[in-house]
Amino acid sequence: MNDATDRHADRYGGPLVDRRTARVLLALAAAAFLAVVVYVGLQVSQSPVRSEVLAYDHLADDVIAVDYQVTMAPGTAATCTIQALNKGRAQVGFVETEIPAQETRRSAHHIEISTQGDAVSAEIIGCTTR
């Protein structure tokens, strides 16, 4: 080592682990992170039913209409839970709707939710296969 490196080590101390150990630990951490990302990606991609709100419209002070899309394997039936929310994001309406088996992978649906207050938005809580 040269003189500057020796003074630096004397003042601050040497490294906690040598370079080889640091590289091995870094490689293990990267492999573990990659494994978690792959696992989560596989779990999300294998979801049997996916849903998305396309639009919502206020029909009256106590009714909101929701247009939504469901993606699932053809021939699969599902149950979707949809809620209407007010300004404070509190639930003011709730409905469970049955989606019969469809011939296509994607299908669009329309539902009207009666509310117990002024709804400003709607969201799908979730859809499950039957």
CSV table of N, CA, C and O in Angstrom, one decimal:
chain,number,residue,atom,x,y,z
A,1,MET,N,0.8,-1.2,0.0
A,1,MET,CA,0.0,0.0,0.0
A,1,MET,C,0.9,1.2,0.0
A,1,MET,O,2.0,1.2,0.5
A,2,ASN,N,0.3,2.3,-0.5
A,2,ASN,CA,1.1,3.5,-0.5
A,2,ASN,C,0.8,4.3,0.8
A,2,ASN,O,0.0,3.9,1.6
A,3,ASP,N,1.5,5.4,0.9
A,3,ASP,CA,1.5,6.2,2.1
A,3,ASP,C,0.1,6.8,2.4
A,3,ASP,O,-0.4,6.8,3.5
A,4,ALA,N,-0.6,7.3,1.3
A,4,ALA,CA,-1.9,7.9,1.5
A,4,ALA,C,-2.9,6.8,2.0
A,4,ALA,O,-3.8,7.1,2.8
A,5,THR,N,-2.9,5.6,1.4
A,5,THR,CA,-3.8,4.6,1.8
A,5,THR,C,-3.6,4.2,3.2
A,5,THR,O,-4.5,3.9,4.0
A,6,ASP,N,-2.3,4.1,3.7
A,6,ASP,CA,-2.0,3.7,5.0
A,6,ASP,C,-2.5,4.8,6.0
A,6,ASP,O,-3.1,4.4,7.0
A,7,ARG,N,-2.4,6.1,5.7
A,7,ARG,CA,-2.9,7.1,6.6
A,7,ARG,C,-4.4,7.1,6.6
A,7,ARG,O,-5.0,7.3,7.7
A,8,HIS,N,-5.1,6.8,5.5
A,8,HIS,CA,-6.5,6.7,5.5
A,8,HIS,C,-7.0,5.6,6.4
A,8,HIS,O,-7.9,5.7,7.2
A,9,ALA,N,-6.3,4.4,6.3
A,9,ALA,CA,-6.7,3.2,7.1
A,9,ALA,C,-6.4,3.5,8.6
A,9,ALA,O,-7.2,3.0,9.4
A,10,ASP,N,-5.3,4.2,8.9
A,10,ASP,CA,-5.0,4.5,10.3
A,10,ASP,C,-6.1,5.4,10.9
A,10,ASP,O,-6.5,5.3,12.0
A,11,ARG,N,-6.5,6.4,10.1
A,11,ARG,CA,-7.5,7.3,10.6
A,11,ARG,C,-8.9,6.8,10.7
A,11,ARG,O,-9.6,7.0,11.7
A,12,TYR,N,-9.4,6.1,9.6
A,12,TYR,CA,-10.7,5.6,9.6
A,12,TYR,C,-10.9,4.1,9.8
A,12,TYR,O,-12.0,3.6,9.9
A,13,GLY,N,-9.9,3.4,9.8
A,13,GLY,CA,-10.0,1.9,10.0
A,13,GLY,C,-10.1,1.3,8.6
A,13,GLY,O,-10.5,1.9,7.6
A,14,GLY,N,-9.9,0.0,8.6
A,14,GLY,CA,-10.0,-0.7,7.3
A,14,GLY,C,-11.4,-1.1,7.0
A,14,GLY,O,-12.3,-0.9,7.8
A,15,PRO,N,-11.6,-1.7,5.8
A,15,PRO,CA,-13.0,-2.1,5.5
A,15,PRO,C,-13.5,-3.2,6.4
A,15,PRO,O,-12.7,-4.0,7.0
A,16,LEU,N,-14.8,-3.3,6.6
A,16,LEU,CA,-15.4,-4.3,7.5
A,16,LEU,C,-15.2,-5.7,6.9
A,16,LEU,O,-15.0,-6.7,7.6
A,17,VAL,N,-15.4,-5.8,5.6
A,17,VAL,CA,-15.2,-7.1,4.9
A,17,VAL,C,-14.3,-6.9,3.7
A,17,VAL,O,-14.2,-5.8,3.2
A,18,ASP,N,-13.6,-7.9,3.3
A,18,ASP,CA,-12.7,-7.8,2.2
A,18,ASP,C,-13.6,-7.7,0.9
A,18,ASP,O,-14.8,-8.0,0.9
A,19,ARG,N,-12.9,-7.4,-0.2
A,19,ARG,CA,-13.6,-7.2,-1.5
A,19,ARG,C,-14.3,-8.5,-2.0
A,19,ARG,O,-15.4,-8.4,-2.5
A,20,ARG,N,-13.7,-9.6,-1.8
A,20,ARG,CA,-14.3,-10.8,-2.3
A,20,ARG,C,-15.6,-11.1,-1.5
A,20,ARG,O,-16.6,-11.5,-2.1
A,21,THR,N,-15.6,-11.0,-0.2
A,21,THR,CA,-16.8,-11.2,0.6
A,21,THR,C,-17.9,-10.2,0.2
A,21,THR,O,-19.0,-10.6,0.1
A,22,ALA,N,-17.5,-9.0,0.0
A,22,ALA,CA,-18.5,-7.9,-0.4
A,22,ALA,C,-19.1,-8.3,-1.7
A,22,ALA,O,-20.3,-8.2,-1.9
A,23,ARG,N,-18.3,-8.8,-2.7
A,23,ARG,CA,-18.9,-9.2,-4.0
A,23,ARG,C,-19.8,-10.3,-3.9
A,23,ARG,O,-20.9,-10.4,-4.5
A,24,VAL,N,-19.5,-11.3,-3.0
A,24,VAL,CA,-20.4,-12.5,-2.8
A,24,VAL,C,-21.7,-12.1,-2.2
A,24,VAL,O,-22.7,-12.5,-2.6
A,25,LEU,N,-21.6,-11.2,-1.2
A,25,LEU,CA,-22.8,-10.7,-0.5
A,25,LEU,C,-23.7,-9.9,-1.5
A,25,LEU,O,-24.9,-10.1,-1.5
A,26,LEU,N,-23.1,-9.1,-2.3
A,26,LEU,CA,-23.8,-8.3,-3.3
A,26,LEU,C,-24.5,-9.2,-4.3
A,26,LEU,O,-25.7,-9.0,-4.7
A,27,ALA,N,-23.8,-10.3,-4.7
A,27,ALA,CA,-24.4,-11.2,-5.7
A,27,ALA,C,-25.5,-12.0,-5.1
A,27,ALA,O,-26.6,-12.2,-5.7
A,28,LEU,N,-25.4,-12.4,-3.8
A,28,LEU,CA,-26.5,-13.1,-3.1
A,28,LEU,C,-27.7,-12.1,-2.9
A,28,LEU,O,-28.9,-12.6,-3.1
A,29,ALA,N,-27.5,-10.9,-2.6
A,29,ALA,CA,-28.6,-9.9,-2.4
A,29,ALA,C,-29.3,-9.7,-3.8
A,29,ALA,O,-30.5,-9.7,-3.9
A,30,ALA,N,-28.5,-9.6,-4.9
A,30,ALA,CA,-29.1,-9.4,-6.2
A,30,ALA,C,-29.9,-10.6,-6.6
A,30,ALA,O,-31.0,-10.5,-7.2
A,31,ALA,N,-29.4,-11.8,-6.3
A,31,ALA,CA,-30.1,-13.0,-6.7
A,31,ALA,C,-31.5,-13.1,-5.9
A,31,ALA,O,-32.5,-13.5,-6.4
A,32,ALA,N,-31.4,-12.8,-4.6
A,32,ALA,CA,-32.6,-12.8,-3.8
A,32,ALA,C,-33.7,-11.8,-4.3
A,32,ALA,O,-34.9,-12.1,-4.4
A,33,PHE,N,-33.2,-10.6,-4.6
A,33,PHE,CA,-34.1,-9.6,-5.2
A,33,PHE,C,-34.8,-10.0,-6.5
A,33,PHE,O,-36.0,-9.9,-6.7
A,34,LEU,N,-34.0,-10.6,-7.4
A,34,LEU,CA,-34.5,-11.1,-8.6
A,34,LEU,C,-35.5,-12.2,-8.4
A,34,LEU,O,-36.5,-12.3,-9.1
A,35,ALA,N,-35.2,-13.1,-7.5
A,35,ALA,CA,-36.2,-14.2,-7.2
A,35,ALA,C,-37.5,-13.6,-6.7
A,35,ALA,O,-38.6,-14.1,-7.1
A,36,VAL,N,-37.5,-12.6,-5.8
A,36,VAL,CA,-38.7,-12.0,-5.3
A,36,VAL,C,-39.5,-11.4,-6.5
A,36,VAL,O,-40.7,-11.5,-6.6
A,37,VAL,N,-38.8,-10.6,-7.3
A,37,VAL,CA,-39.5,-10.0,-8.5
A,37,VAL,C,-40.1,-11.0,-9.4
A,37,VAL,O,-41.2,-10.8,-9.8
A,38,VAL,N,-39.4,-12.1,-9.7
A,38,VAL,CA,-40.0,-13.1,-10.6
A,38,VAL,C,-41.2,-13.8,-9.9
A,38,VAL,O,-42.2,-14.0,-10.5
A,39,TYR,N,-41.1,-14.1,-8.6
A,39,TYR,CA,-42.2,-14.7,-7.9
A,39,TYR,C,-43.5,-13.8,-7.9
A,39,TYR,O,-44.6,-14.3,-8.2
A,40,VAL,N,-43.3,-12.5,-7.6
A,40,VAL,CA,-44.4,-11.6,-7.6
A,40,VAL,C,-45.0,-11.5,-9.0
A,40,VAL,O,-46.2,-11.4,-9.2
A,41,GLY,N,-44.1,-11.4,-10.0
A,41,GLY,CA,-44.6,-11.3,-11.4
A,41,GLY,C,-45.4,-12.5,-11.8
A,41,GLY,O,-46.5,-12.3,-12.5
A,42,LEU,N,-45.0,-13.6,-11.4
A,42,LEU,CA,-45.7,-14.9,-11.7
A,42,LEU,C,-47.1,-14.9,-11.0
A,42,LEU,O,-48.1,-15.3,-11.6
A,43,GLN,N,-47.1,-14.5,-9.8
A,43,GLN,CA,-48.4,-14.5,-9.0
A,43,GLN,C,-49.4,-13.5,-9.7
A,43,GLN,O,-50.6,-13.8,-9.8
A,44,VAL,N,-48.9,-12.3,-10.1
A,44,VAL,CA,-49.8,-11.3,-10.7
A,44,VAL,C,-50.3,-11.8,-12.0
A,44,VAL,O,-51.5,-11.6,-12.4
A,45,SER,N,-49.4,-12.4,-12.8
A,45,SER,CA,-49.8,-12.7,-14.2
A,45,SER,C,-50.7,-13.9,-14.2
A,45,SER,O,-51.5,-14.2,-15.2
A,46,GLN,N,-50.8,-14.7,-13.1
A,46,GLN,CA,-51.7,-15.9,-13.1
A,46,GLN,C,-53.0,-15.6,-12.4
A,46,GLN,O,-53.8,-16.5,-12.2
A,47,SER,N,-53.3,-14.3,-12.2
A,47,SER,CA,-54.6,-14.0,-11.7
A,47,SER,C,-55.7,-14.4,-12.6
A,47,SER,O,-55.7,-14.0,-13.8
A,48,PRO,N,-56.7,-15.2,-12.2
A,48,PRO,CA,-57.7,-15.7,-13.1
A,48,PRO,C,-58.7,-14.7,-13.6
A,48,PRO,O,-59.2,-14.8,-14.7
A,49,VAL,N,-58.9,-13.6,-12.9
A,49,VAL,CA,-59.9,-12.6,-13.3
A,49,VAL,C,-59.2,-11.2,-13.0
A,49,VAL,O,-58.7,-10.9,-11.9
A,50,ARG,N,-59.3,-10.3,-14.1
A,50,ARG,CA,-58.8,-9.0,-13.9
A,50,ARG,C,-60.0,-8.0,-14.3
A,50,ARG,O,-60.8,-8.4,-15.2
A,51,SER,N,-60.1,-6.9,-13.6
A,51,SER,CA,-61.2,-6.0,-13.9
A,51,SER,C,-60.7,-4.6,-13.8
A,51,SER,O,-59.7,-4.2,-13.2
A,52,GLU,N,-61.5,-3.7,-14.5
A,52,GLU,CA,-61.1,-2.3,-14.6
A,52,GLU,C,-62.3,-1.4,-14.9
A,52,GLU,O,-63.2,-1.8,-15.7
A,53,VAL,N,-62.4,-0.3,-14.1
A,53,VAL,CA,-63.5,0.6,-14.3
A,53,VAL,C,-63.2,1.4,-15.6
A,53,VAL,O,-62.1,2.0,-15.7
A,54,LEU,N,-64.1,1.4,-16.5
A,54,LEU,CA,-64.0,2.2,-17.7
A,54,LEU,C,-64.5,3.6,-17.5
A,54,LEU,O,-63.9,4.6,-18.0
A,55,ALA,N,-65.7,3.7,-16.9
A,55,ALA,CA,-66.3,5.1,-16.7
A,55,ALA,C,-67.4,4.9,-15.6
A,55,ALA,O,-67.9,3.8,-15.3
A,56,TYR,N,-67.8,6.1,-15.0
A,56,TYR,CA,-68.9,6.1,-14.1
A,56,TYR,C,-69.7,7.4,-14.4
A,56,TYR,O,-69.1,8.4,-14.9
A,57,ASP,N,-71.0,7.4,-14.2
A,57,ASP,CA,-71.8,8.5,-14.5
A,57,ASP,C,-72.8,8.7,-13.3
A,57,ASP,O,-73.4,7.7,-12.9
A,58,HIS,N,-73.1,9.9,-12.9
A,58,HIS,CA,-74.0,10.2,-11.9
A,58,HIS,C,-75.4,10.4,-12.5
A,58,HIS,O,-75.7,11.4,-13.2
A,59,LEU,N,-76.3,9.4,-12.3
A,59,LEU,CA,-77.6,9.5,-12.9
A,59,LEU,C,-78.6,10.3,-12.0
A,59,LEU,O,-79.5,10.9,-12.6
A,60,ALA,N,-78.4,10.3,-10.7
A,60,ALA,CA,-79.2,11.0,-9.8
A,60,ALA,C,-78.4,11.2,-8.5
A,60,ALA,O,-77.2,10.8,-8.4
A,61,ASP,N,-78.9,11.9,-7.6
A,61,ASP,CA,-78.2,12.2,-6.3
A,61,ASP,C,-78.0,10.8,-5.6
A,61,ASP,O,-77.0,10.8,-4.8
A,62,ASP,N,-78.8,9.8,-5.8
A,62,ASP,CA,-78.6,8.6,-5.1
A,62,ASP,C,-78.4,7.4,-6.0
A,62,ASP,O,-78.6,6.2,-5.6
A,63,VAL,N,-77.9,7.6,-7.2
A,63,VAL,CA,-77.6,6.5,-8.2
A,63,VAL,C,-76.4,6.9,-9.0
A,63,VAL,O,-76.3,8.0,-9.5
A,64,ILE,N,-75.5,5.9,-9.1
A,64,ILE,CA,-74.3,6.1,-10.0
A,64,ILE,C,-74.2,4.9,-10.9
A,64,ILE,O,-74.5,3.7,-10.5
A,65,ALA,N,-73.9,5.1,-12.2
A,65,ALA,CA,-73.8,4.0,-13.1
A,65,ALA,C,-72.3,3.8,-13.4
A,65,ALA,O,-71.5,4.7,-13.4
A,66,VAL,N,-71.9,2.5,-13.4
A,66,VAL,CA,-70.5,2.1,-13.6
A,66,VAL,C,-70.4,1.2,-14.8
A,66,VAL,O,-71.1,0.3,-15.0
A,67,ASP,N,-69.5,1.6,-15.7
A,67,ASP,CA,-69.1,0.8,-16.9
A,67,ASP,C,-67.8,0.2,-16.5
A,67,ASP,O,-66.8,0.9,-16.2
A,68,TYR,N,-67.7,-1.1,-16.7
A,68,TYR,CA,-66.4,-1.8,-16.3
A,68,TYR,C,-66.1,-2.9,-17.3
A,68,TYR,O,-67.0,-3.4,-18.0
A,69,GLN,N,-64.9,-3.4,-17.3
A,69,GLN,CA,-64.4,-4.4,-18.2
A,69,GLN,C,-63.8,-5.5,-17.3
A,69,GLN,O,-63.1,-5.3,-16.4
A,70,VAL,N,-64.1,-6.8,-17.7
A,70,VAL,CA,-63.6,-7.9,-17.0
A,70,VAL,C,-62.9,-8.8,-18.0
A,70,VAL,O,-63.3,-9.0,-19.1
A,71,THR,N,-61.7,-9.2,-17.6
A,71,THR,CA,-60.8,-10.1,-18.4
A,71,THR,C,-60.6,-11.4,-17.7
A,71,THR,O,-60.1,-11.4,-16.6
A,72,MET,N,-61.1,-12.5,-18.4
A,72,MET,CA,-60.9,-13.8,-17.8
A,72,MET,C,-61.0,-14.8,-18.9
A,72,MET,O,-61.3,-14.5,-20.0
A,73,ALA,N,-60.7,-16.1,-18.6
A,73,ALA,CA,-60.7,-17.1,-19.6
A,73,ALA,C,-62.1,-17.3,-20.1
A,73,ALA,O,-63.0,-17.3,-19.4
A,74,PRO,N,-62.2,-17.6,-21.4
A,74,PRO,CA,-63.6,-17.8,-22.0
A,74,PRO,C,-64.2,-19.0,-21.3
A,74,PRO,O,-63.5,-20.0,-21.0
A,75,GLY,N,-65.5,-19.0,-21.0
A,75,GLY,CA,-66.2,-20.0,-20.3
A,75,GLY,C,-66.2,-20.0,-18.8
A,75,GLY,O,-66.7,-20.8,-18.1
A,76,THR,N,-65.5,-18.9,-18.3
A,76,THR,CA,-65.4,-18.7,-16.8
A,76,THR,C,-66.5,-17.8,-16.4
A,76,THR,O,-66.7,-16.7,-17.0
A,77,ALA,N,-67.1,-18.1,-15.3
A,77,ALA,CA,-68.1,-17.2,-14.6
A,77,ALA,C,-67.4,-16.5,-13.4
A,77,ALA,O,-66.5,-17.1,-12.8
A,78,ALA,N,-67.8,-15.3,-13.1
A,78,ALA,CA,-67.2,-14.6,-12.0
A,78,ALA,C,-68.2,-13.8,-11.2
A,78,ALA,O,-69.4,-13.6,-11.6
A,79,THR,N,-67.8,-13.4,-10.0
A,79,THR,CA,-68.6,-12.4,-9.2
A,79,THR,C,-67.7,-11.2,-8.9
A,79,THR,O,-66.6,-11.4,-8.4
A,80,CYS,N,-68.2,-10.0,-9.2
A,80,CYS,CA,-67.5,-8.8,-9.0
A,80,CYS,C,-68.2,-8.0,-7.9
A,80,CYS,O,-69.4,-7.9,-7.8
A,81,THR,N,-67.4,-7.4,-7.1
A,81,THR,CA,-67.8,-6.5,-6.0
A,81,THR,C,-67.4,-5.1,-6.3
A,81,THR,O,-66.2,-4.8,-6.5
A,82,ILE,N,-68.4,-4.2,-6.4
A,82,ILE,CA,-68.2,-2.8,-6.8
A,82,ILE,C,-68.7,-1.9,-5.7
A,82,ILE,O,-69.8,-2.1,-5.2
A,83,GLN,N,-68.0,-0.8,-5.4
A,83,GLN,CA,-68.5,0.2,-4.4
A,83,GLN,C,-68.5,1.6,-5.0
A,83,GLN,O,-67.7,1.9,-5.9
A,84,ALA,N,-69.4,2.4,-4.5
A,84,ALA,CA,-69.5,3.8,-4.8
A,84,ALA,C,-68.9,4.6,-3.6
A,84,ALA,O,-69.1,4.2,-2.4
A,85,LEU,N,-68.2,5.6,-3.9
A,85,LEU,CA,-67.5,6.4,-2.8
A,85,LEU,C,-67.9,7.9,-2.8
A,85,LEU,O,-68.1,8.4,-3.9
A,86,ASN,N,-67.9,8.5,-1.6
A,86,ASN,CA,-68.1,9.9,-1.6
A,86,ASN,C,-66.8,10.7,-1.6
A,86,ASN,O,-65.8,10.1,-1.8
A,87,LYS,N,-66.9,12.0,-1.3
A,87,LYS,CA,-65.7,12.9,-1.3
A,87,LYS,C,-64.6,12.4,-0.4
A,87,LYS,O,-63.5,12.5,-0.6
A,88,GLY,N,-65.1,11.9,0.8
A,88,GLY,CA,-64.1,11.5,1.8
A,88,GLY,C,-63.6,10.1,1.6
A,88,GLY,O,-63.0,9.5,2.5
A,89,ARG,N,-64.0,9.5,0.5
A,89,ARG,CA,-63.6,8.1,0.1
A,89,ARG,C,-64.3,7.1,1.1
A,89,ARG,O,-63.9,5.9,1.2
A,90,ALA,N,-65.4,7.5,1.6
A,90,ALA,CA,-66.3,6.5,2.4
A,90,ALA,C,-67.2,5.8,1.5
A,90,ALA,O,-67.7,6.4,0.5
A,91,GLN,N,-67.5,4.6,1.8
A,91,GLN,CA,-68.4,3.8,0.9
A,91,GLN,C,-69.9,4.3,1.2
A,91,GLN,O,-70.4,4.3,2.3
A,92,VAL,N,-70.5,4.7,0.1
A,92,VAL,CA,-71.9,5.1,0.1
A,92,VAL,C,-72.8,4.2,-0.7
A,92,VAL,O,-74.1,4.3,-0.7
A,93,GLY,N,-72.3,3.2,-1.4
A,93,GLY,CA,-73.0,2.2,-2.1
A,93,GLY,C,-72.2,1.0,-2.4
A,93,GLY,O,-71.0,1.1,-2.5
A,94,PHE,N,-72.9,-0.1,-2.5
A,94,PHE,CA,-72.1,-1.4,-2.7
A,94,PHE,C,-73.0,-2.4,-3.4
A,94,PHE,O,-74.2,-2.4,-3.2
A,95,VAL,N,-72.4,-3.1,-4.3
A,95,VAL,CA,-73.2,-4.1,-5.1
A,95,VAL,C,-72.2,-5.3,-5.5
A,95,VAL,O,-71.1,-5.1,-5.7
A,96,GLU,N,-72.8,-6.5,-5.4
A,96,GLU,CA,-72.1,-7.7,-5.9
A,96,GLU,C,-72.9,-8.1,-7.2
A,96,GLU,O,-74.1,-8.3,-7.1
A,97,THR,N,-72.1,-8.3,-8.2
A,97,THR,CA,-72.8,-8.7,-9.5
A,97,THR,C,-72.2,-10.0,-10.1
A,97,THR,O,-71.0,-10.2,-9.9
A,98,GLU,N,-73.1,-10.8,-10.6
A,98,GLU,CA,-72.7,-12.0,-11.2
A,98,GLU,C,-72.3,-11.8,-12.7
A,98,GLU,O,-73.1,-11.2,-13.4
A,99,ILE,N,-71.2,-12.3,-13.1
A,99,ILE,CA,-70.8,-12.2,-14.5
A,99,ILE,C,-70.9,-13.7,-15.1
A,99,ILE,O,-70.2,-14.5,-14.7
A,100,PRO,N,-71.9,-13.9,-16.0
A,100,PRO,CA,-72.0,-15.3,-16.5
A,100,PRO,C,-70.8,-15.6,-17.4
A,100,PRO,O,-70.0,-14.7,-17.8
A,101,ALA,N,-70.6,-16.9,-17.7
A,101,ALA,CA,-69.5,-17.3,-18.6
A,101,ALA,C,-69.7,-16.6,-20.0
A,101,ALA,O,-70.7,-16.5,-20.5
A,102,GLN,N,-68.6,-16.1,-20.5
A,102,GLN,CA,-68.5,-15.3,-21.7
A,102,GLN,C,-67.8,-16.2,-22.8
A,102,GLN,O,-67.0,-17.0,-22.5
A,103,GLU,N,-68.1,-15.8,-24.0
A,103,GLU,CA,-67.4,-16.5,-25.1
A,103,GLU,C,-66.0,-15.9,-25.4
A,103,GLU,O,-65.1,-16.5,-26.0
A,104,THR,N,-65.9,-14.6,-25.1
A,104,THR,CA,-64.6,-13.9,-25.4
A,104,THR,C,-63.9,-13.6,-24.1
A,104,THR,O,-64.4,-13.8,-23.0
A,105,ARG,N,-62.6,-13.3,-24.2
A,105,ARG,CA,-61.7,-13.1,-23.1
A,105,ARG,C,-62.1,-11.8,-22.3
A,105,ARG,O,-62.1,-11.8,-21.1
A,106,ARG,N,-62.4,-10.8,-23.0
A,106,ARG,CA,-62.8,-9.5,-22.4
A,106,ARG,C,-64.2,-9.2,-22.6
A,106,ARG,O,-64.8,-9.5,-23.7
A,107,SER,N,-64.9,-8.7,-21.6
A,107,SER,CA,-66.3,-8.4,-21.8
A,107,SER,C,-66.6,-7.1,-21.0
A,107,SER,O,-66.0,-6.8,-19.9
A,108,ALA,N,-67.4,-6.2,-21.6
A,108,ALA,CA,-67.8,-5.0,-20.9
A,108,ALA,C,-69.1,-5.1,-20.3
A,108,ALA,O,-70.0,-5.8,-20.8
A,109,HIS,N,-69.3,-4.5,-19.1
A,109,HIS,CA,-70.5,-4.6,-18.3
A,109,HIS,C,-71.0,-3.2,-17.8
A,109,HIS,O,-70.1,-2.3,-17.7
A,110,HIS,N,-72.2,-3.1,-17.5
A,110,HIS,CA,-72.8,-1.8,-17.0
A,110,HIS,C,-73.7,-2.2,-15.8
A,110,HIS,O,-74.4,-3.2,-15.8
A,111,ILE,N,-73.5,-1.4,-14.7
A,111,ILE,CA,-74.4,-1.6,-13.5
A,111,ILE,C,-74.7,-0.3,-12.9
A,111,ILE,O,-73.9,0.7,-13.0
A,112,GLU,N,-75.8,-0.2,-12.3
A,112,GLU,CA,-76.3,1.0,-11.5
A,112,GLU,C,-76.3,0.7,-10.1
A,112,GLU,O,-76.8,-0.3,-9.6
A,113,ILE,N,-75.7,1.6,-9.3
A,113,ILE,CA,-75.6,1.4,-7.8
A,113,ILE,C,-76.4,2.4,-7.1
A,113,ILE,O,-76.2,3.6,-7.3
A,114,SER,N,-77.3,2.0,-6.3
A,114,SER,CA,-78.0,2.9,-5.4
A,114,SER,C,-77.1,3.3,-4.3
A,114,SER,O,-76.5,2.5,-3.7
A,115,THR,N,-77.1,4.6,-4.0
A,115,THR,CA,-76.2,5.1,-2.9
A,115,THR,C,-77.0,5.8,-1.8
A,115,THR,O,-78.2,6.1,-1.9
A,116,GLN,N,-76.3,5.9,-0.7
A,116,GLN,CA,-76.9,6.5,0.5
A,116,GLN,C,-76.3,7.9,0.7
A,116,GLN,O,-76.1,8.3,1.9
A,117,GLY,N,-76.0,8.6,-0.3
A,117,GLY,CA,-75.4,9.9,-0.3
A,117,GLY,C,-74.9,10.2,-1.6
A,117,GLY,O,-75.1,9.5,-2.6
A,118,ASP,N,-74.2,11.3,-1.7
A,118,ASP,CA,-73.6,11.8,-3.0
A,118,ASP,C,-72.3,11.1,-3.3
A,118,ASP,O,-71.3,11.3,-2.7
A,119,ALA,N,-72.4,10.2,-4.3
A,119,ALA,CA,-71.2,9.5,-4.7
A,119,ALA,C,-70.4,10.3,-5.8
A,119,ALA,O,-71.0,10.9,-6.6
A,120,VAL,N,-69.1,10.3,-5.6
A,120,VAL,CA,-68.3,11.1,-6.6
A,120,VAL,C,-67.4,10.1,-7.4
A,120,VAL,O,-66.8,10.5,-8.4
A,121,SER,N,-67.3,8.9,-7.0
A,121,SER,CA,-66.6,7.9,-7.8
A,121,SER,C,-67.0,6.5,-7.5
A,121,SER,O,-67.8,6.3,-6.6
A,122,ALA,N,-66.5,5.5,-8.3
A,122,ALA,CA,-66.8,4.1,-8.0
A,122,ALA,C,-65.5,3.3,-8.3
A,122,ALA,O,-64.6,3.8,-9.1
A,123,GLU,N,-65.4,2.2,-7.6
A,123,GLU,CA,-64.2,1.3,-7.9
A,123,GLU,C,-64.6,-0.1,-7.7
A,123,GLU,O,-65.6,-0.4,-7.0
A,124,ILE,N,-63.9,-1.0,-8.3
A,124,ILE,CA,-64.1,-2.4,-8.2
A,124,ILE,C,-63.2,-2.9,-7.1
A,124,ILE,O,-62.0,-2.7,-7.1
A,125,ILE,N,-63.8,-3.5,-6.1
A,125,ILE,CA,-63.1,-4.1,-4.9
A,125,ILE,C,-62.3,-5.3,-5.4
A,125,ILE,O,-61.2,-5.5,-5.0
A,126,GLY,N,-63.0,-6.1,-6.2
A,126,GLY,CA,-62.4,-7.3,-6.7
A,126,GLY,C,-63.4,-8.2,-7.4
A,126,GLY,O,-64.6,-8.1,-7.3
A,127,CYS,N,-62.8,-9.1,-8.2
A,127,CYS,CA,-63.6,-10.1,-8.9
A,127,CYS,C,-63.0,-11.5,-8.7
A,127,CYS,O,-61.8,-11.6,-8.7
A,128,THR,N,-63.8,-12.5,-8.4
A,128,THR,CA,-63.4,-13.8,-8.2
A,128,THR,C,-64.2,-14.8,-9.1
A,128,THR,O,-65.3,-14.5,-9.5
A,129,THR,N,-63.5,-15.9,-9.5
A,129,THR,CA,-64.2,-16.9,-10.3
A,129,THR,C,-65.2,-17.7,-9.5
A,129,THR,O,-65.1,-17.8,-8.2
A,130,ARG,N,-66.3,-18.1,-10.1
A,130,ARG,CA,-67.3,-19.0,-9.4
A,130,ARG,C,-67.0,-20.4,-9.7
A,130,ARG,O,-66.5,-20.8,-10.7
